[in-house]
Tab-separated table of C-alpha atoms in Angstrom:
chain	number	residue	atom	x	y	z
A	283	MET	CA	128.077	129.040	9.282
A	284	LYS	CA	125.643	126.791	7.550
A	285	ILE	CA	124.841	123.763	9.566
A	286	ARG	CA	124.216	120.572	7.591
A	287	LYS	CA	121.502	118.442	9.050
A	288	HIS	CA	121.849	114.669	8.823
A	289	LYS	CA	118.768	112.842	7.695
A	290	THR	CA	117.605	110.333	10.291
A	291	ILE	CA	116.839	106.798	9.271
A	292	GLU	CA	114.571	104.762	11.492
A	293	ILE	CA	116.395	101.708	12.826
A	294	TYR	CA	113.186	99.671	12.362
A	295	PHE	CA	113.233	100.361	8.643
A	296	VAL	CA	116.848	99.180	8.433
A	297	LEU	CA	116.059	95.984	10.281
A	298	TYR	CA	113.013	95.385	8.107
A	299	LEU	CA	115.071	95.883	4.932
A	300	ALA	CA	117.799	93.555	6.196
A	301	ALA	CA	115.229	90.888	6.966
A	302	LEU	CA	113.856	91.107	3.423
A	303	ILE	CA	117.341	90.688	1.968
A	304	LEU	CA	118.013	87.651	4.142
A	305	LEU	CA	114.786	86.051	2.941
A	306	ILE	CA	115.857	86.241	-0.719
A	307	PRO	CA	117.490	82.888	-1.632
A	308	ASP	CA	120.650	82.856	-3.708
A	309	LYS	CA	120.914	81.064	-7.041
A	310	LYS	CA	122.583	78.010	-5.527
A	311	GLU	CA	119.786	77.548	-2.982
A	312	ILE	CA	117.165	77.796	-5.732
A	313	GLU	CA	118.944	75.164	-7.818
A	314	GLU	CA	119.254	72.835	-4.828
A	315	GLN	CA	115.588	73.234	-3.985
A	316	ASN	CA	114.552	72.504	-7.571
A	317	SER	CA	116.794	69.443	-7.798
A	318	ASN	CA	115.576	68.042	-4.482
A	319	PHE	CA	111.866	68.607	-5.150
A	320	THR	CA	110.101	65.297	-5.516
A	321	SER	CA	106.692	64.891	-4.013
A	322	ARG	CA	106.529	67.147	-0.964
A	323	THR	CA	105.521	70.782	-0.775
A	324	TYR	CA	104.961	73.099	2.154
A	325	SER	CA	101.993	75.352	2.613
A	326	PRO	CA	101.807	78.454	4.773
A	327	GLU	CA	101.153	78.146	8.452
A	328	THR	CA	97.462	78.042	9.382
A	329	SER	CA	95.555	78.236	12.637
A	330	LEU	CA	94.346	75.261	14.580
A	331	ASN	CA	90.759	75.552	15.788
A	332	ILE	CA	90.556	74.961	19.532
A	333	GLU	CA	87.246	74.245	21.243
A	334	GLN	CA	88.105	75.894	24.587
A	335	ASN	CA	90.394	78.826	25.240
A	336	THR	CA	90.842	77.863	28.880
A	337	LEU	CA	90.784	74.661	30.901
A	338	ASN	CA	90.155	75.141	34.620
A	339	CYS	CA	91.050	72.847	37.503
A	340	PHE	CA	89.885	73.346	41.112
A	341	ILE	CA	91.833	71.709	43.941
A	342	ASP	CA	90.841	71.753	47.604
A	343	SER	CA	93.250	70.879	50.375
A	344	ASP	CA	92.697	70.027	54.008
A	345	SER	CA	94.470	68.010	56.678
A	346	LEU	CA	93.827	64.827	54.717
A	347	GLY	CA	95.567	66.123	51.616
A	348	ALA	CA	94.750	67.687	48.256
A	349	LYS	CA	91.766	66.603	46.194
A	350	ILE	CA	90.560	67.610	42.733
A	351	GLU	CA	87.009	68.895	43.094
A	352	ALA	CA	86.297	69.721	39.460
A	353	PHE	CA	88.283	70.288	36.315
A	354	ASP	CA	88.038	70.544	32.552
A	355	SER	CA	89.890	67.418	31.558
A	356	VAL	CA	89.564	67.538	27.769
A	357	ASN	CA	90.131	70.029	25.003
A	358	THR	CA	89.379	69.375	21.339
A	359	PHE	CA	91.345	70.561	18.316
A	360	PHE	CA	89.777	70.813	14.857
A	361	TRP	CA	91.193	71.320	11.376
A	362	SER	CA	89.408	71.911	8.090
A	363	ASP	CA	91.428	69.979	5.513
A	364	ASN	CA	91.404	66.238	5.109
A	365	ILE	CA	94.778	64.926	6.169
A	366	GLU	CA	96.570	61.603	6.146
A	367	SER	CA	98.554	62.069	9.345
A	368	ILE	CA	99.208	64.680	12.004
A	369	SER	CA	101.694	65.053	14.834
A	370	PHE	CA	101.621	67.459	17.761
A	371	ASP	CA	104.440	69.209	19.586
A	372	TYR	CA	103.879	71.338	22.671
A	373	PHE	CA	105.777	73.732	24.824
A	374	ILE	CA	104.316	74.845	28.117
A	375	GLU	CA	104.705	78.397	29.383
A	376	ASP	CA	104.269	79.251	33.045
A	377	ALA	CA	102.028	82.309	32.702
A	378	THR	CA	102.435	83.138	36.392
A	379	ILE	CA	106.098	84.044	35.872
A	380	GLY	CA	105.984	84.481	32.091
A	381	SER	CA	108.600	81.919	31.075
A	382	GLN	CA	108.714	78.526	29.412
A	383	LEU	CA	109.046	75.507	31.664
A	384	LYS	CA	112.705	74.572	31.399
A	385	GLU	CA	112.374	71.221	33.104
A	386	ASN	CA	110.171	68.413	31.917
A	387	PRO	CA	106.595	69.820	31.812
A	388	TYR	CA	105.276	66.381	32.736
A	389	LYS	CA	106.486	67.092	36.284
A	390	GLN	CA	103.860	69.861	36.499
A	391	ILE	CA	100.992	68.417	34.483
A	392	SER	CA	100.333	65.144	32.713
A	393	PHE	CA	98.887	65.248	29.194
A	394	ARG	CA	98.381	63.158	26.086
A	395	THR	CA	96.787	63.578	22.650
A	396	ILE	CA	94.526	61.159	20.772
A	397	GLU	CA	93.945	61.874	17.074
A	398	ASN	CA	90.798	61.044	15.121
A	399	ILE	CA	91.939	61.533	11.529
A	400	LYS	CA	88.607	60.508	9.996
A	401	GLU	CA	86.733	63.276	11.814
A	402	ASN	CA	89.512	65.896	11.518
A	403	LYS	CA	89.932	66.375	15.227
A	404	ALA	CA	92.127	65.465	18.168
A	405	PHE	CA	91.530	65.265	21.909
A	406	PHE	CA	93.931	66.763	24.447
A	407	TYR	CA	93.655	65.049	27.852
A	408	TRP	CA	95.429	66.417	30.901
A	409	GLU	CA	95.520	66.353	34.693
A	410	PRO	CA	97.611	68.147	37.323
A	411	LYS	CA	100.323	66.378	39.257
A	412	LEU	CA	99.563	66.267	42.974
A	413	PRO	CA	100.534	67.344	45.580
A	414	LEU	CA	100.291	70.995	44.551
A	415	GLN	CA	100.875	73.872	46.970
A	416	GLN	CA	99.772	76.909	44.958
A	417	SER	CA	97.593	78.143	42.143
A	418	LYS	CA	99.193	78.080	38.698
A	419	SER	CA	98.451	79.341	35.196
A	420	TYR	CA	99.966	77.870	32.043
A	421	ILE	CA	99.835	78.613	28.349
A	422	VAL	CA	99.957	75.544	26.114
A	423	HIS	CA	101.497	76.353	22.735
A	424	ILE	CA	100.655	73.864	19.978
A	425	ASP	CA	102.827	73.254	16.937
A	426	ALA	CA	101.264	70.574	14.708
A	427	SER	CA	102.450	69.156	11.383
A	428	ALA	CA	99.752	67.721	9.115
A	429	ILE	CA	100.422	65.840	5.879
A	430	THR	CA	97.849	65.908	3.081
A	431	LYS	CA	97.882	64.073	-0.249
A	432	LYS	CA	96.961	65.904	-3.469
A	433	GLU	CA	96.254	64.113	-6.749
A	434	LEU	CA	97.614	65.820	-9.875
A	435	ASP	CA	96.102	65.851	-13.368
A	436	ASP	CA	98.825	63.571	-14.743
A	437	GLY	CA	97.892	60.828	-12.269
A	438	SER	CA	100.773	61.475	-9.890
A	439	SER	CA	100.406	62.844	-6.400
A	440	ILE	CA	102.251	65.140	-4.053
A	441	TYR	CA	102.279	65.337	-0.289
A	442	GLN	CA	101.788	68.703	1.318
A	443	THR	CA	102.828	69.548	4.854
A	444	ASN	CA	100.684	72.076	6.713
A	445	LYS	CA	101.868	73.774	9.865
A	446	LEU	CA	99.031	74.250	12.348
A	447	LYS	CA	99.509	76.422	15.408
A	448	GLY	CA	97.361	77.356	18.359
A	449	LYS	CA	97.362	78.015	22.072
A	450	PHE	CA	95.096	77.824	25.074
A	451	GLY	CA	95.335	78.363	28.804
A	452	ILE	CA	95.275	76.091	31.833
A	453	ASN	CA	94.271	77.511	35.226
A	454	ILE	CA	94.884	75.469	38.376
A	455	VAL	CA	93.096	76.970	41.363
A	456	TYR	CA	94.440	75.794	44.714
A	457	ASN	CA	92.110	76.419	47.669
A	458	GLU	CA	93.524	75.506	51.065
A	459	HIS	CA	91.255	74.419	53.932
A	460	PHE	CA	88.160	75.211	51.836
A	461	GLN	CA	88.545	78.907	52.598
A	462	SER	CA	87.102	81.531	50.279
A	463	THR	CA	89.736	82.532	47.797
A	464	GLU	CA	89.825	85.558	45.542
A	465	LEU	CA	92.194	84.904	42.680
A	466	ALA	CA	93.142	87.648	40.268
A	467	PHE	CA	95.276	86.248	37.518
A	468	ASN	CA	97.350	88.737	35.608
A	469	PRO	CA	95.422	89.299	32.361
A	470	ASN	CA	98.640	90.400	30.692
A	471	SER	CA	100.209	87.002	31.236
A	472	TYR	CA	98.211	85.559	28.337
A	473	PRO	CA	99.086	86.646	24.796
A	474	GLN	CA	96.414	88.112	22.576
A	475	ASP	CA	95.245	86.482	19.374
A	476	ASP	CA	92.553	87.091	16.769
A	477	ARG	CA	89.942	85.555	19.019
A	478	GLY	CA	90.688	87.828	21.933
A	479	SER	CA	92.412	87.150	25.218
A	480	ILE	CA	92.124	83.860	27.026
A	481	PRO	CA	89.423	84.149	29.720
A	482	GLN	CA	90.652	84.302	33.302
A	483	ILE	CA	89.204	83.102	36.589
A	484	GLN	CA	88.385	86.069	38.807
A	485	GLY	CA	86.971	84.440	41.911
A	486	ILE	CA	86.133	81.058	43.358
A	487	PRO	CA	83.189	80.446	45.720
A	488	ASN	CA	84.244	78.626	48.851
A	489	ALA	CA	81.808	75.704	48.688
A	490	ASN	CA	80.742	75.061	45.110
A	491	LEU	CA	83.572	74.962	42.611
A	492	ILE	CA	81.936	75.800	39.320
A	493	ASN	CA	82.782	74.753	35.800
A	494	LEU	CA	81.544	77.277	33.222
A	495	GLN	CA	83.132	75.718	30.129
A	496	ASN	CA	81.181	74.098	27.319
A	497	PHE	CA	80.384	70.522	28.248
A	498	ASN	CA	79.436	67.512	26.175
A	499	LEU	CA	77.956	64.041	26.405
A	500	TYR	CA	79.304	61.159	24.323
A	501	LEU	CA	77.626	57.821	23.622
A	502	ASP	CA	79.481	54.553	23.907
A	503	LYS	CA	77.017	53.016	21.411
A	504	THR	CA	74.712	54.902	19.051
A	505	ASP	CA	72.265	52.598	17.268
A	506	MET	CA	71.996	49.218	18.992
A	507	ARG	CA	70.713	46.198	17.069
A	508	LEU	CA	69.499	43.687	19.598
A	509	ILE	CA	67.517	40.534	19.975
A	510	ALA	CA	63.893	41.116	20.950
A	511	SER	CA	63.503	41.431	24.753
A	512	GLN	CA	67.274	41.208	25.205
A	513	ASN	CA	68.808	43.024	28.181
A	514	TRP	CA	71.192	45.796	27.138
A	515	GLN	CA	73.462	48.443	28.645
A	516	ASN	CA	74.889	51.678	27.279
A	517	THR	CA	77.243	54.267	28.765
A	518	ILE	CA	77.150	58.044	28.285
A	519	PHE	CA	80.449	59.794	29.026
A	520	ALA	CA	80.633	63.443	30.127
A	521	SER	CA	83.448	65.913	29.563
A	522	ASN	CA	84.025	69.235	31.324
A	523	ILE	CA	81.270	68.722	33.879
A	524	ASN	CA	80.930	66.931	37.198
A	525	LEU	CA	77.656	65.025	36.998
A	526	LEU	CA	77.509	64.692	40.790
A	527	GLN	CA	77.988	68.385	41.633
A	528	ASP	CA	77.275	70.598	38.635
A	529	LEU	CA	73.742	69.577	37.628
A	530	ALA	CA	70.524	71.416	38.432
A	531	ALA	CA	68.770	68.056	38.862
A	532	LYS	CA	69.373	64.402	38.259
A	533	PRO	CA	69.892	63.373	34.622
A	534	GLU	CA	66.575	62.975	32.830
A	535	ILE	CA	65.677	60.009	30.658
A	536	LYS	CA	62.961	59.865	28.016
A	537	VAL	CA	61.899	56.627	26.331
A	538	ILE	CA	60.031	56.865	23.016
A	539	CYS	CA	58.549	53.592	21.727
A	540	GLU	CA	57.423	53.368	18.103
A	541	PRO	CA	54.806	51.981	18.106
A	542	GLU	CA	53.730	52.333	21.703
A	543	ASN	CA	53.853	49.319	23.995
A	544	ASN	CA	56.474	47.556	21.880
A	545	GLY	CA	58.223	46.320	25.011
A	546	GLY	CA	61.224	48.659	24.880
A	547	GLU	CA	62.495	49.733	28.317
A	548	ALA	CA	65.267	52.009	29.640
A	549	ILE	CA	66.315	53.335	33.054
A	550	ILE	CA	69.322	55.190	34.444
A	551	SER	CA	70.993	52.614	36.658
A	552	GLU	CA	74.050	54.578	37.755
A	553	THR	CA	75.457	58.116	37.659
A	554	SER	CA	79.044	58.890	38.573
A	555	ARG	CA	81.274	61.932	38.250
A	556	ASP	CA	81.873	61.527	34.516
A	557	LYS	CA	79.435	58.933	33.164
A	558	ILE	CA	75.846	57.722	33.136
A	559	ILE	CA	74.972	54.040	32.770
A	560	VAL	CA	71.630	53.216	31.161
A	561	LYS	CA	70.057	49.741	31.110
A	562	GLY	CA	66.888	48.214	29.766
A	563	LYS	CA	65.212	45.729	27.426
A	564	ALA	CA	65.104	45.754	23.654
A	565	PRO	CA	61.695	46.215	22.001
A	566	ASN	CA	59.897	43.203	20.568
A	567	PHE	CA	59.175	45.092	17.336
A	568	GLY	CA	59.455	48.586	15.884
A	569	LYS	CA	62.108	50.724	17.546
A	570	THR	CA	62.748	52.544	20.812
A	571	THR	CA	64.591	55.860	21.155
A	572	VAL	CA	66.308	56.630	24.467
A	573	GLN	CA	67.101	60.281	25.204
A	574	ILE	CA	69.280	61.522	28.076
A	575	LYS	CA	69.265	65.192	29.117
A	576	VAL	CA	71.363	67.008	31.711
A	577	ILE	CA	71.040	70.662	32.814
A	578	ARG	CA	73.885	72.605	34.422
A	579	LYS	CA	72.702	74.502	37.485
A	580	THR	CA	74.916	77.584	37.095
A	581	ASP	CA	73.631	78.770	33.716
A	582	LYS	CA	70.846	76.248	32.968
A	583	GLU	CA	72.678	75.090	29.838
A	584	GLU	CA	71.346	71.708	28.717
A	585	VAL	CA	72.822	68.942	26.601
A	586	LYS	CA	70.942	65.991	25.107
A	587	VAL	CA	72.057	62.739	23.522
A	588	SER	CA	69.931	59.932	22.148
A	589	PHE	CA	70.329	56.453	20.729
A	590	ARG	CA	68.006	53.887	19.168
A	591	LEU	CA	67.181	50.293	20.053
A	592	MET	CA	66.170	48.117	17.111
A	593	PRO	CA	65.238	44.432	17.434
A	594	GLN	CA	66.302	41.848	14.909
A	595	GLY	CA	64.878	38.395	14.462
A	596	ILE	CA	66.903	35.237	14.959
A	597	GLU	CA	66.644	32.285	12.618
A	598	HIS	CA	67.144	28.653	13.423
A	599	PRO	CA	70.790	27.608	13.171
A	600	ALA	CA	71.995	26.047	9.927
A	601	PHE	CA	73.740	22.699	10.396
A	602	ALA	CA	73.724	19.074	9.283
A	603	ALA	CA	71.553	16.979	11.590
A	604	GLU	CA	73.587	13.908	10.592
A	605	MET	CA	77.356	13.960	10.336
A	606	TYR	CA	79.993	11.471	9.259
A	607	PRO	CA	83.591	11.056	10.450
A	608	GLU	CA	86.544	12.850	8.855
A	609	LYS	CA	84.273	15.239	6.943
A	610	THR	CA	84.332	18.974	7.719
A	611	TYR	CA	80.958	20.594	8.369
A	612	THR	CA	80.006	24.269	8.611
A	613	ILE	CA	77.738	25.271	11.486
A	614	ASP	CA	76.054	28.679	11.315
A	615	PRO	CA	74.478	29.617	14.681
A	616	LYS	CA	72.528	32.449	13.001
A	617	LEU	CA	73.226	34.708	15.957
A	618	PRO	CA	73.404	38.485	15.466
A	619	LEU	CA	76.840	40.079	15.542
A	620	SER	CA	75.570	42.742	17.952
A	621	SER	CA	76.607	44.358	21.181
A	622	ALA	CA	75.365	41.343	23.115
A	623	GLU	CA	77.684	38.554	24.178
A	624	VAL	CA	76.666	35.757	21.821
A	625	LYS	CA	78.191	32.286	21.724
A	626	ALA	CA	77.411	28.835	20.368
A	627	TYR	CA	78.752	25.479	21.546
A	628	LEU	CA	78.802	21.977	20.058
A	629	GLN	CA	79.051	19.536	22.934
A	630	ASP	CA	79.428	15.850	23.675
A	631	GLY	CA	77.756	15.782	27.063
A	632	SER	CA	79.625	18.430	29.069
A	633	LYS	CA	82.664	18.382	26.778
A	634	VAL	CA	82.863	21.278	24.306
A	635	LEU	CA	84.010	20.014	20.896
A	636	ALA	CA	83.763	23.283	18.944
A	637	ALA	CA	82.554	26.814	19.637
A	638	SER	CA	81.652	30.161	18.123
A	639	GLN	CA	82.864	32.887	20.477
A	640	HIS	CA	81.076	35.811	18.798
A	641	GLY	CA	78.151	34.250	16.949
A	642	GLU	CA	80.075	33.683	13.714
A	643	LYS	CA	80.100	30.472	11.650
A	644	PHE	CA	82.393	27.702	12.837
A	645	TYR	CA	83.609	24.341	11.556
A	646	PHE	CA	83.664	20.800	12.903
A	647	LYS	CA	85.166	17.508	11.719
A	648	PRO	CA	83.903	14.492	13.718
A	649	GLU	CA	86.311	11.724	14.636
A	650	TYR	CA	85.512	8.026	14.327
A	651	SER	CA	85.369	7.845	18.135
A	652	LEU	CA	82.149	9.897	17.999
A	653	VAL	CA	80.316	7.418	15.758
A	654	ASP	CA	76.863	6.481	17.107
A	655	LYS	CA	76.891	9.442	19.535
A	656	THR	CA	74.391	12.310	19.679
A	657	LEU	CA	75.928	15.765	20.061
A	658	THR	CA	74.098	18.953	21.088
A	659	LEU	CA	74.270	22.441	19.602
A	660	GLU	CA	73.474	25.218	22.099
A	661	ARG	CA	73.246	28.986	21.599
A	662	TYR	CA	73.805	31.566	24.353
A	663	ILE	CA	73.073	35.285	24.593
A	664	ASP	CA	74.604	37.120	27.545
A	665	ASN	CA	75.427	33.710	29.076
A	666	GLN	CA	71.777	32.629	28.959
A	667	LEU	CA	70.658	29.647	26.876
A	668	PHE	CA	68.703	30.962	23.907
A	669	GLY	CA	66.033	28.764	22.365
A	670	GLN	CA	66.182	24.999	22.247
A	671	LYS	CA	69.061	22.557	22.121
A	672	TYR	CA	69.640	20.881	18.759
A	673	ASP	CA	70.695	17.241	18.324
A	674	ILE	CA	73.343	16.153	15.844
A	675	LYS	CA	73.922	12.440	15.233
A	676	VAL	CA	77.311	11.118	14.190
A	677	LEU	CA	76.843	8.132	11.874
A	678	ASN	CA	79.250	5.628	10.441
A	679	TYR	CA	79.594	5.421	6.688
A	680	PRO	CA	77.595	2.737	4.879
A	681	ASN	CA	79.533	-0.339	3.831
A	682	SER	CA	80.934	-0.485	0.332
A	683	GLU	CA	78.559	-2.220	-2.066
A	684	ILE	CA	78.120	-3.771	-5.480
A	685	SER	CA	75.333	-1.570	-6.716
A	686	ASP	CA	74.627	-2.764	-10.239
A	687	PHE	CA	75.049	-5.482	-12.895
A	688	ILE	CA	74.490	-4.468	-16.531
A	689	LYS	CA	75.083	-6.761	-19.517
A	690	ASN	CA	76.659	-5.083	-22.553
A	691	LYS	CA	76.342	-5.959	-26.243
A	692	ASN	CA	79.397	-8.174	-26.114
A	693	GLY	CA	77.796	-10.450	-23.564
A	694	GLU	CA	80.006	-9.117	-20.788
A	695	LEU	CA	78.831	-7.688	-17.482
A	696	ILE	CA	79.515	-4.147	-16.233
A	697	LEU	CA	79.759	-4.342	-12.432
A	698	THR	CA	79.409	-1.037	-10.553
A	699	THR	CA	80.676	-0.533	-6.987
A	700	LYS	CA	80.215	2.314	-4.517
A	701	CYS	CA	82.521	3.089	-1.600
A	702	TYR	CA	81.771	5.661	1.099
A	703	GLY	CA	83.911	7.835	3.307
A	704	LYS	CA	87.640	8.453	3.412
A	705	TYR	CA	90.626	6.321	4.239
A	706	LYS	CA	93.881	8.082	5.162
A	707	GLN	CA	92.529	11.409	3.844
A	708	GLN	CA	91.628	9.868	0.446
A	709	PHE	CA	88.463	8.375	-0.976
A	710	ASN	CA	87.832	4.798	0.059
A	711	GLU	CA	87.789	2.505	-2.984
A	712	ILE	CA	87.664	-1.125	-4.111
A	713	VAL	CA	91.100	-2.700	-4.369
A	714	SER	CA	90.077	-6.164	-5.634
A	715	LEU	CA	87.226	-8.467	-6.628
A	716	GLU	CA	86.943	-12.008	-5.302
A	717	ILE	CA	85.290	-14.250	-7.946
A	718	GLU	CA	84.204	-17.858	-7.637
A	719	GLY	CA	83.141	-19.423	-10.963
A	720	ASN	CA	83.720	-19.005	-14.687
A	721	ALA	CA	84.646	-15.304	-14.784
A	722	ILE	CA	87.531	-12.884	-14.976
A	723	TYR	CA	87.517	-9.070	-14.530
A	724	ARG	CA	89.296	-5.861	-15.420
A	725	GLU	CA	88.689	-2.337	-14.115
A	726	LEU	CA	87.574	0.591	-16.264
A	727	ARG	CA	89.726	3.277	-14.632
A	728	GLY	CA	88.531	5.834	-17.139
A	729	ASN	CA	85.021	5.660	-15.677
A	730	LEU	CA	85.909	6.632	-12.101
A	731	ARG	CA	83.549	9.106	-10.433
A	732	SER	CA	83.566	10.743	-7.011
A	733	PHE	CA	81.713	13.421	-5.058
A	734	GLU	CA	81.806	14.834	-1.532
A	735	ASN	CA	78.171	15.535	-0.713
A	736	PRO	CA	76.084	14.473	0.981
A	737	ILE	CA	78.832	12.010	1.948
A	738	PRO	CA	82.133	11.185	0.212
A	739	THR	CA	81.327	8.583	-2.460
A	740	PHE	CA	83.641	6.801	-4.907
A	741	ILE	CA	82.163	4.921	-7.904
A	742	GLN	CA	84.084	2.316	-9.927
A	743	GLU	CA	83.211	0.077	-12.882
A	744	PHE	CA	84.563	-3.377	-13.736
A	745	ILE	CA	84.128	-5.554	-16.865
A	746	ILE	CA	83.440	-9.231	-16.057
A	747	SER	CA	83.692	-11.745	-18.885
A	748	PRO	CA	83.716	-15.582	-19.120
A	749	ALA	CA	87.036	-17.189	-18.338
A	750	ASN	CA	86.088	-20.109	-20.629
A	751	LYS	CA	83.575	-19.312	-23.332
A	752	LEU	CA	82.803	-23.033	-23.767
A	753	LYS	CA	81.450	-23.259	-20.233
A	754	PRO	CA	78.351	-21.653	-18.739
A	755	PHE	CA	78.845	-18.017	-17.713
A	756	GLU	CA	78.060	-18.094	-14.015
A	757	PHE	CA	79.868	-16.921	-10.889
A	758	LYS	CA	79.743	-15.425	-7.407
A	759	VAL	CA	81.539	-12.164	-6.620
A	760	PHE	CA	82.239	-9.738	-3.768
A	761	ALA	CA	84.604	-6.765	-3.543
A	762	ILE	CA	87.152	-5.707	-0.916
A	763	ASP	CA	87.819	-2.012	-0.163
A	764	LYS	CA	90.857	-0.184	1.221
A	765	LYS	CA	89.687	-0.738	4.770
A	766	GLY	CA	89.663	-4.489	4.176
A	767	LYS	CA	85.891	-4.720	4.379
A	768	LYS	CA	83.902	-6.960	2.046
A	769	THR	CA	80.872	-5.909	0.032
A	770	ASN	CA	77.659	-7.842	-0.375
A	771	LEU	CA	77.861	-11.116	-2.348
A	772	ARG	CA	76.325	-11.105	-5.796
A	773	ASN	CA	75.436	-14.146	-7.946
A	774	PHE	CA	75.201	-14.275	-11.717
A	775	LYS	CA	73.902	-17.098	-13.875
A	776	GLU	CA	72.905	-16.969	-17.550
């Protein structure tokens, strides 16, 4: 009897073929996708560059409780394309038991993300939740969505969504009573990727908890523009290193003055676990470079940062030494908009009338109650009076006046008046002429002139002619303005 042999078909091939068929869209789906397409496309998933594969945290516990001795608090994510926005989603896997945290992961660890879109990076900050009774290992899976904008040749644009994925590990090492602990994490608990497996902690010395991750120093201020001889302060922040425990020696400072003896000074005034505070004086001229260097004692790795101090001159303030009521004046303190605390005050005795809180220009409109008073303008840098005090006098406006008499070809007189200042937010002006003698007047409203500077001035012209041409043309005249004040008396006699 001839036995027929059945050909075997690998089940994996069948599953693979079925998956391919499922991925083929039907005609209806294609039509819907084409009709819905507007300005958004999706690109394939790409990898997210992660600075550190593992973040380590070391916790010691004694009768007083648990205390974090050292830990890598920050991880940095990088991406290559310029993007307009990015959002991060995470799920946390407990690598010790190989399962995702079902309950809120924030109960185990606390974390947050801060994006810096301009520099194409984001910072992941975390810390463990205490109290903690055992060592733990976690895998942080990252699922980010980044939106980029692409300009097309026809002038339109489309938005493209990129999926960025990545992962890294978190090791929390719990050491009770400061006893020596040998920890052997299961290397199979971390998945493999193209960069290799996530490094594991193999053993922890009992006294010195060591951080072997890359560490960095960050400046609070880079180039500082300061007033000559001004006191200054800068802060250098450290990540992934304990500056009190992990250094081979105290932080080093180097001060480079160009040219030498330009007065620039710098010292390290304070060092704490995660920052260095540097203080000093700005140079009188040239520039001063301040360099800070730290060396890790375990592997002698060193990191340097530097910043420059550059002095800038200060001019005299720009202001009107004489001011008049109801007129707005600009006062420019001419203070640098630098890192220093700079202020300017306009005062009547101890009363502050106007102020510049950051060295910028400010404005002041004197009231009539300040007439005949002398105000003072003072400038302060870091709460210290800088330079001299400047006097500003508040004057009253001159009285209105008859400024000119000119005889025209018709034998009439052109009388010109000037009024100064404002009355009820409008120019002060002559409202009437008082004439004694053989004369009458009319105003030439078409010849009105006015200007604001140096003080508000309003100019009017009047025609004065004989009331009786058979009598001598002679008279006395004065004018009355809006405020009810009289001008000087003028006489005319042919």
